[in-house]
Short mmCIF file of the C-alpha atoms (twelve columns), coordinates in Angstrom:
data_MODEL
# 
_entry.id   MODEL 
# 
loop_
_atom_site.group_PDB 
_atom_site.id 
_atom_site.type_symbol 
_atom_site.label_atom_id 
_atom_site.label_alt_id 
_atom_site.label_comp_id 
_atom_site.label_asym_id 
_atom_site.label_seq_id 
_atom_site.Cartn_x 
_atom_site.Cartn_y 
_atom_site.Cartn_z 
_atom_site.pdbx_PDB_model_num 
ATOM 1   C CA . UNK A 1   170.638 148.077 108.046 1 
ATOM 2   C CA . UNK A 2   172.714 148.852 104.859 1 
ATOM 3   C CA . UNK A 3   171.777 148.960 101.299 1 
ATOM 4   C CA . UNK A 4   174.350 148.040 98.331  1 
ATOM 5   C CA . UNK A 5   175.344 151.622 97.849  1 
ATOM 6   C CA . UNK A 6   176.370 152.456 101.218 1 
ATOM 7   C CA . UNK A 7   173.701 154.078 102.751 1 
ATOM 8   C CA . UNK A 8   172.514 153.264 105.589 1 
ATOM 9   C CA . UNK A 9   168.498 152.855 106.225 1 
ATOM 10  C CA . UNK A 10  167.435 152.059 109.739 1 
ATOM 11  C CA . UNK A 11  168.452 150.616 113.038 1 
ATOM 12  C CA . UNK A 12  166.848 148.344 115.047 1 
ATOM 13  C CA . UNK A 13  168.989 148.007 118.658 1 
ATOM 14  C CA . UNK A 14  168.811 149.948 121.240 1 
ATOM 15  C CA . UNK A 15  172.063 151.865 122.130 1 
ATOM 16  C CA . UNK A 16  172.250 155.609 123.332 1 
ATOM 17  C CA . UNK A 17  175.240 156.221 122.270 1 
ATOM 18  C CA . UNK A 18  175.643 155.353 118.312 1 
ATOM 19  C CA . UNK A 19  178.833 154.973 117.022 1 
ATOM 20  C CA . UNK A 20  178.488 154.239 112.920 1 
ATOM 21  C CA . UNK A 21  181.166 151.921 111.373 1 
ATOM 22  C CA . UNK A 22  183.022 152.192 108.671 1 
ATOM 23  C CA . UNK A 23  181.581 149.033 106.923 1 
ATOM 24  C CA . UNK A 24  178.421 147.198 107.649 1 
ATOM 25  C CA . UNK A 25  178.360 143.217 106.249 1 
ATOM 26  C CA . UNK A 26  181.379 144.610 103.975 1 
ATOM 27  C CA . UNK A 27  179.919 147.406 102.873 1 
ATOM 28  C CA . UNK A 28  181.462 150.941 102.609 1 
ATOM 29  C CA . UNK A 29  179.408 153.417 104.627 1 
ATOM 30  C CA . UNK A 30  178.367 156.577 102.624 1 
ATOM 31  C CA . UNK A 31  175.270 158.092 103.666 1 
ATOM 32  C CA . UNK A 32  172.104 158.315 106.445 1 
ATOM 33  C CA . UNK A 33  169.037 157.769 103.958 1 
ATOM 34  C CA . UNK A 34  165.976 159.691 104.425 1 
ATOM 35  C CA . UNK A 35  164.057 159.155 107.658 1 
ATOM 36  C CA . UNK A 36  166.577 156.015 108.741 1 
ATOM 37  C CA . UNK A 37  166.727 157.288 112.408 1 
ATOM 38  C CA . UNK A 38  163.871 159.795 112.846 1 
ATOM 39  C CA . UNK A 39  161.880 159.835 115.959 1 
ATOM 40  C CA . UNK A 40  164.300 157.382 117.691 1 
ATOM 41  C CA . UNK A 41  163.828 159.014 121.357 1 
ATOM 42  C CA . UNK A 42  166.304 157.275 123.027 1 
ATOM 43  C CA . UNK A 43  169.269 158.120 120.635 1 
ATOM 44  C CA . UNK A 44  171.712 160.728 123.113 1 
ATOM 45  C CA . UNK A 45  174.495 160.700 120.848 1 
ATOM 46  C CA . UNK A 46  176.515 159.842 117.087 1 
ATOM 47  C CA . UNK A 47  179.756 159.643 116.100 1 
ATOM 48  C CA . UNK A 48  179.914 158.838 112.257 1 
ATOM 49  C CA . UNK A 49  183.172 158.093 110.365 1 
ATOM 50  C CA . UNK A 50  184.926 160.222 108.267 1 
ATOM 51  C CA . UNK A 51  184.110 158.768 105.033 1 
ATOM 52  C CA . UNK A 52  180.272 159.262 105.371 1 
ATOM 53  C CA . UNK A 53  179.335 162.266 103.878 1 
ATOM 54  C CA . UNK A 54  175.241 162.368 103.529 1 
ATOM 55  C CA . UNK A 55  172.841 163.157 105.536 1 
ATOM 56  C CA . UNK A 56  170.035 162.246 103.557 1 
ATOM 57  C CA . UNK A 57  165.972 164.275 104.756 1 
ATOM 58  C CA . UNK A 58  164.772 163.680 108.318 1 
ATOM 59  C CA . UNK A 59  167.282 161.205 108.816 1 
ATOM 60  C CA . UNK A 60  167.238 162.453 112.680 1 
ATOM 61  C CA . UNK A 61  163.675 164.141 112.902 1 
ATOM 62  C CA . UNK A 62  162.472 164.878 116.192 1 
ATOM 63  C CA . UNK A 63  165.212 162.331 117.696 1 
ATOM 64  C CA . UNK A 64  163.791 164.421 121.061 1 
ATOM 65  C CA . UNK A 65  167.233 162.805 123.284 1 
ATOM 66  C CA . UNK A 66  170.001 163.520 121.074 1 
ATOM 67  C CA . UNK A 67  172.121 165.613 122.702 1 
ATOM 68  C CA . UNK A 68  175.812 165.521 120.859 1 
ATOM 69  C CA . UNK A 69  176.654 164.834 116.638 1 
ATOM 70  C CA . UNK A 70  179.905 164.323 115.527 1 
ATOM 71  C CA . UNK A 71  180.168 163.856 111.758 1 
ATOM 72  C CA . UNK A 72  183.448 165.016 110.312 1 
ATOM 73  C CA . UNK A 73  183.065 163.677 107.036 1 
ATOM 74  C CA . UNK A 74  179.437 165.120 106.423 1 
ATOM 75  C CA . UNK A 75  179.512 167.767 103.745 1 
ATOM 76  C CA . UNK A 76  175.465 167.664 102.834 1 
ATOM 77  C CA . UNK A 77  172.576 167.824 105.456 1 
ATOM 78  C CA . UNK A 78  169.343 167.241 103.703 1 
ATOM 79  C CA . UNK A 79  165.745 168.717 104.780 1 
ATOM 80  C CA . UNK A 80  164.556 168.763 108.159 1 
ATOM 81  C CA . UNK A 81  167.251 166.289 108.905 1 
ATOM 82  C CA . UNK A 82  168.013 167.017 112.690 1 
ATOM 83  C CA . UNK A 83  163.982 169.046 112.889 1 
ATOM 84  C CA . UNK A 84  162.774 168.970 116.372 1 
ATOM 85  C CA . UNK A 85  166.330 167.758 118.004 1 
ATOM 86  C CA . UNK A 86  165.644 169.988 120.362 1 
ATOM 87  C CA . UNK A 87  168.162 168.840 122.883 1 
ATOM 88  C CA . UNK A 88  171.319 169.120 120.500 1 
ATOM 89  C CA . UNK A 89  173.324 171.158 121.765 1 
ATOM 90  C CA . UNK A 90  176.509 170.475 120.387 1 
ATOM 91  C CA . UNK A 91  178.231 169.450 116.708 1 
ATOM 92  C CA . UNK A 92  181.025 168.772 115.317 1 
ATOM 93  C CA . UNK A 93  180.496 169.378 111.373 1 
ATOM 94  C CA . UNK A 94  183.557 170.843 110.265 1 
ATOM 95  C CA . UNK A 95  183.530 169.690 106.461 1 
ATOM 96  C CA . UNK A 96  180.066 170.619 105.696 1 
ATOM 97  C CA . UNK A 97  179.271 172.943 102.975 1 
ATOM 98  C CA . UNK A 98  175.662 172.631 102.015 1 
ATOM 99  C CA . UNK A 99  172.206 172.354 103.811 1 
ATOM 100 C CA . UNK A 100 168.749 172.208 103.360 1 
ATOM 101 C CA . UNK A 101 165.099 173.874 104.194 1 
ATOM 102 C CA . UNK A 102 164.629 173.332 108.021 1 
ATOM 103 C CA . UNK A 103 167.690 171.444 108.312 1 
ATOM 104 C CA . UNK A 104 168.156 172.670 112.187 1 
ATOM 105 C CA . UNK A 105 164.793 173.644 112.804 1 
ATOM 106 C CA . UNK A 106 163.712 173.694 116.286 1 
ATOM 107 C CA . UNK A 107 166.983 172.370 117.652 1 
ATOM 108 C CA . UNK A 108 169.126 172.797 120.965 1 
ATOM 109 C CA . UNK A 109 172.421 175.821 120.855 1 
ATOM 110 C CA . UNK A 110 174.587 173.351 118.545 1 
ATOM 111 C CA . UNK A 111 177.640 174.872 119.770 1 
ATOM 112 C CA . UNK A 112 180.073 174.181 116.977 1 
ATOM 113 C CA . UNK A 113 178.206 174.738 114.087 1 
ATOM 114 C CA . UNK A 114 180.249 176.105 110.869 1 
ATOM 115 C CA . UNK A 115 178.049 178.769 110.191 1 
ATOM 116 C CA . UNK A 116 180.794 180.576 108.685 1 
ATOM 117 C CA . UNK A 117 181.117 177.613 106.113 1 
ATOM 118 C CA . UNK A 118 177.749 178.226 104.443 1 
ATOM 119 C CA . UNK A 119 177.019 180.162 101.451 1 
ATOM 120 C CA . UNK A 120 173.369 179.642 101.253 1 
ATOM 121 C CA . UNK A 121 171.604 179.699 104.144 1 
ATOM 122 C CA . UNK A 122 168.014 177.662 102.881 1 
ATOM 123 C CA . UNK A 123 164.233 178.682 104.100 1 
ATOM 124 C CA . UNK A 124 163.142 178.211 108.183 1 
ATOM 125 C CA . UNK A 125 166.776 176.079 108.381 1 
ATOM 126 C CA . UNK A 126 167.304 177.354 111.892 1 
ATOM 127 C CA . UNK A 127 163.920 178.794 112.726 1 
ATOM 128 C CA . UNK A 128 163.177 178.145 116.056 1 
ATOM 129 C CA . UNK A 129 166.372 177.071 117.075 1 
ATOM 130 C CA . UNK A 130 168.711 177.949 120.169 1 
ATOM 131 C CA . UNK A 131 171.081 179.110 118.276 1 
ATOM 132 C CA . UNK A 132 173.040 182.420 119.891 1 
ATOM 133 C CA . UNK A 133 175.535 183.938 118.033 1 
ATOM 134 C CA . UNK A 134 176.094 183.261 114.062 1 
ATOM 135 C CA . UNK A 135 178.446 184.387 111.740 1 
ATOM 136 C CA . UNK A 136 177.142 184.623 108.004 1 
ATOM 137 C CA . UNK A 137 179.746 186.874 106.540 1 
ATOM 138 C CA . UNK A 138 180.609 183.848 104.147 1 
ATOM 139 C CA . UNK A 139 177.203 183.533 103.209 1 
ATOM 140 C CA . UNK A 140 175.816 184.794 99.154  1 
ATOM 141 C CA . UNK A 141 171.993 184.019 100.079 1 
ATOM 142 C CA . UNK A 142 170.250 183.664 102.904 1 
ATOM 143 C CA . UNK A 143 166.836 182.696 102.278 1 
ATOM 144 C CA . UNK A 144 163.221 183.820 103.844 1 
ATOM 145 C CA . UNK A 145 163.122 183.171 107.764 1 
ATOM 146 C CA . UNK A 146 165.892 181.702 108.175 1 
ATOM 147 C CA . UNK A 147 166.336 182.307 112.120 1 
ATOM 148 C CA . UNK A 148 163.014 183.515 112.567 1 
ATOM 149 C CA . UNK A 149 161.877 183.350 115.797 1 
ATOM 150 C CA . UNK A 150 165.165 181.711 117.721 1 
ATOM 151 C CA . UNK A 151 164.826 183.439 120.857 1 
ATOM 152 C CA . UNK A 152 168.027 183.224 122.508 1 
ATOM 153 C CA . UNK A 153 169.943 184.594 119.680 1 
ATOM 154 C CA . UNK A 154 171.727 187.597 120.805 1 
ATOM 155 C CA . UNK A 155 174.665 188.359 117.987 1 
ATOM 156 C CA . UNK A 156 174.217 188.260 114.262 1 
ATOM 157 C CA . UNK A 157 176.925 189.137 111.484 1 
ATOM 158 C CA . UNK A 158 176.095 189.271 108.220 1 
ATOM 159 C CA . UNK A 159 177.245 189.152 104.366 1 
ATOM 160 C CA . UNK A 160 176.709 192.494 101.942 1 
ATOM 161 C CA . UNK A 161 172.973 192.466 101.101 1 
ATOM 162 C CA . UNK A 162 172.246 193.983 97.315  1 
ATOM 163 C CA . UNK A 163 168.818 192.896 97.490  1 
ATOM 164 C CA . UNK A 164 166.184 190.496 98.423  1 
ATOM 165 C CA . UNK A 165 167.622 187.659 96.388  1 
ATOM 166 C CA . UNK A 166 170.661 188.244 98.526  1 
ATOM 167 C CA . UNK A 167 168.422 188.025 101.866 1 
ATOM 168 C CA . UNK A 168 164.778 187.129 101.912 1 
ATOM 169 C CA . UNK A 169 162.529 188.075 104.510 1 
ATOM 170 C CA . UNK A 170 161.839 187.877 108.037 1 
ATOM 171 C CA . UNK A 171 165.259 186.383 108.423 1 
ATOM 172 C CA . UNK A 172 165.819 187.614 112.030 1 
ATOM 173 C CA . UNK A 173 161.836 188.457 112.752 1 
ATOM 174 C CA . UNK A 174 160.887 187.721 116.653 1 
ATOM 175 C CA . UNK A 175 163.860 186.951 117.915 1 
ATOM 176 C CA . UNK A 176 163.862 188.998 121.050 1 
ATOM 177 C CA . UNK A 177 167.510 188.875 122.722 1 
ATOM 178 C CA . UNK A 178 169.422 190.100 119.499 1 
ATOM 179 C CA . UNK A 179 171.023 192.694 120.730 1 
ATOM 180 C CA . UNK A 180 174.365 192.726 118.415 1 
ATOM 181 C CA . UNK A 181 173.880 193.117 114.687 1 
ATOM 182 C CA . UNK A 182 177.490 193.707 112.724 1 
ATOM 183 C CA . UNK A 183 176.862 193.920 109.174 1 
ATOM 184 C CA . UNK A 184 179.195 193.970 105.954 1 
ATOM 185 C CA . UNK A 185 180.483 196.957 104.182 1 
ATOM 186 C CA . UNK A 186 178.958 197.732 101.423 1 
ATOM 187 C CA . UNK A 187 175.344 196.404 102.384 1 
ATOM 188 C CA . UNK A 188 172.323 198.113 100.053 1 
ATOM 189 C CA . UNK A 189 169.370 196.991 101.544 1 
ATOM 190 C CA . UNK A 190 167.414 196.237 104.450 1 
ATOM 191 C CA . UNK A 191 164.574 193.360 103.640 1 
ATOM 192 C CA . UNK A 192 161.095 193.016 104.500 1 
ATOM 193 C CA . UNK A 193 160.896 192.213 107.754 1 
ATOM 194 C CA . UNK A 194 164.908 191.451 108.436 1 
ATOM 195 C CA . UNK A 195 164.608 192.839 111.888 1 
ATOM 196 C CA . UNK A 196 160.723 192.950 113.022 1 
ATOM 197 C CA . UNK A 197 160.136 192.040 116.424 1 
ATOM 198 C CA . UNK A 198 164.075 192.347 117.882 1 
ATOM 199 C CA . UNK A 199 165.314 194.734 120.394 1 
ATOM 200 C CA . UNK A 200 168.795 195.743 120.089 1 
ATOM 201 C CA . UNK A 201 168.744 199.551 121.246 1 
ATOM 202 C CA . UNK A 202 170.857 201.469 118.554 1 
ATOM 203 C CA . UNK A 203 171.458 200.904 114.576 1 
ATOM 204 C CA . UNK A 204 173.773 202.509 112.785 1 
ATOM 205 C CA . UNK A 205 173.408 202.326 109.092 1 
ATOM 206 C CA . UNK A 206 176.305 202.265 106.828 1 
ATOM 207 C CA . UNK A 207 176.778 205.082 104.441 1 
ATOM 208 C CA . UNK A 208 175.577 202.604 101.644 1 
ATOM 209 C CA . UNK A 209 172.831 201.505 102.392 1 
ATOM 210 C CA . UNK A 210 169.799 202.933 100.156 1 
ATOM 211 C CA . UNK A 211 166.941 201.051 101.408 1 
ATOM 212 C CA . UNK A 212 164.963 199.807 104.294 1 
ATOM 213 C CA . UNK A 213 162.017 198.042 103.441 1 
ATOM 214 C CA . UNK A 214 158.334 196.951 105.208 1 
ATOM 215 C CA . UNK A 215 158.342 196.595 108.668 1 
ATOM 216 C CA . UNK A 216 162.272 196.113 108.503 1 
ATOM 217 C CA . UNK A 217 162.585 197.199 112.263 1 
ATOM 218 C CA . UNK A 218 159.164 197.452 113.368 1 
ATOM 219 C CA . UNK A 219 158.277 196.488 116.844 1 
ATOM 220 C CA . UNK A 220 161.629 197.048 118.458 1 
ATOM 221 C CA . UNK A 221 160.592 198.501 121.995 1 
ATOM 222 C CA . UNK A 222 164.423 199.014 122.383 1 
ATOM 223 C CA . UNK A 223 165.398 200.953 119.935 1 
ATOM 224 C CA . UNK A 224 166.158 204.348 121.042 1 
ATOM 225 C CA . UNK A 225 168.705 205.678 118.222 1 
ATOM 226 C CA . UNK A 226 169.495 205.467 114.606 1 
ATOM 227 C CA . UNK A 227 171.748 206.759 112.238 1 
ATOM 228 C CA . UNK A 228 170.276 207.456 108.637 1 
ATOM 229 C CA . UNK A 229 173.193 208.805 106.217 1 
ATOM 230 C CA . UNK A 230 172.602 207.733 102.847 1 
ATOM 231 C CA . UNK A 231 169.088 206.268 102.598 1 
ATOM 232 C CA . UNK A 232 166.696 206.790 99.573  1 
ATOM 233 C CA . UNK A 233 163.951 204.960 100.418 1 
ATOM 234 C CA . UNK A 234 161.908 203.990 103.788 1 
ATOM 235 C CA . UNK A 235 159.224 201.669 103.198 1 
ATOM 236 C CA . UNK A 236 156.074 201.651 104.857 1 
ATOM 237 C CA . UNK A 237 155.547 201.247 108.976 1 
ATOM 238 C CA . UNK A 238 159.652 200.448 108.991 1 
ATOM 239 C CA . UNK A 239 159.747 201.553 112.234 1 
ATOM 240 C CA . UNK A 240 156.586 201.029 113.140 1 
ATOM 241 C CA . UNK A 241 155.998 200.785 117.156 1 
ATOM 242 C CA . UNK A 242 159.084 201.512 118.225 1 
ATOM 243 C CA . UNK A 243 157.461 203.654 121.042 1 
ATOM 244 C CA . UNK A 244 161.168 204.825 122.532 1 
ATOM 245 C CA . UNK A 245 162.751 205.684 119.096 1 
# 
């Protein structure tokens, strides 16, 4: 189903495998409208043409079977659009530039995914997720729990952090296999929370970096070394039960 401006706002057969086309009754496709697709179980996989660039809010949510997206058109992903896939595990994406809150919330690995394209990475937009190893160093903001509790995470590089505008908290809280965490040059400061609840065994902190804030590395059983060079401020239980440190 299509509307006059190209986007496209549900679908009522019954194939596995969706390929979009180009036009629908004569009509340019543009877009996925909010919520056009979501909770379709038996959806496995989409191919989308090059000329749709949207991805409108939950156009996929909780779409439970879907298993493989290629969209290489799609620049914008809007909220929770692919929430709960929690079987997609791979994506092609390789034009997009923006997302929103909880975009990939809860989802499979999505091997493929342009992390490296993003410069602001919204609220909870992976949290939960199967992601494993991301590369942010492109990235100017990434926002409050943004990976929080993705378990299987195990490698993490990330931009120059000023402050807390530049990374929010809890980014990386709970997630339990990160073991490799590269940051930029020139980083500042540590966040609230950043690295709460991870368990990569040694840090070494770059001669710029002046502060590490609340509970920034707390409960890291791990953690058996750190390097302090520079550092003018420690905030309160930063490395709080770290029982091997």
């Amino acid at each position: 189903h299509i509307r006059d401006n190209g986007m496209i706002w549900g679908y009522s057969g019954a194939d596995m495998d969706l390929v979009v086309p180009e036009t629908v009754l004569g009509i340019d496709v543009k877009g996925i409208e909010s919520e056009a697709f979501s909770e379709q179980a038996y959806i496995k996989s989409i191919t989308m043409p090059e000329r749709l660039t949207t991805i409108e809010e939950k156009a996929f949510y909780k779409c439970n079977s879907l298993t493989s997206l290629v969209a290489p058109g799609i620049t914008d992903i809007g909220a929770s659009a692919f929430y709960g896939c929690g079987n997609l595990d791979e994506v092609y994406l390789p034009n997009l530039q923006t997302i929103e809150k909880n975009a990939f919330r809860a989802t499979g690995t999505i091997d493929g995914f342009p992390f490296e394209n993003l410069k602001k990475v919204p609220t909870m937009s992976f949290y939960g997720s199967d992601v494993y190893n991301v590369n942010l160093e492109n990235a100017t903001s990434i926002q409050g729990s943004a990976f929080a509790y993705c378990i299987s995470l195990t490698e993490v590089s990330i931009p120059k952090v000023d402050t807390e505008t530049d990374m929010g908290t809890s980014v990386f809280i709970n997630c339990p296999m990160l073991e490799i965490v590269k940051f930029k040059e020139n980083t500042i400061c540590i966040p609230e929370h950043t690295f709460n609840g991870c368990n990569f065994s040694s840090l070494d902190c770059f001669d710029t970096i002046e502060t590490i804030a609340d509970n920034a590395f707390s409960n890291n059983d791990a953690l058996t070394d750190i390097t302090i060079k520079s550092v003018e401020y420690i905030g309160s239980s930063a490395f709080e039960k770290c029982k091997n440190l």
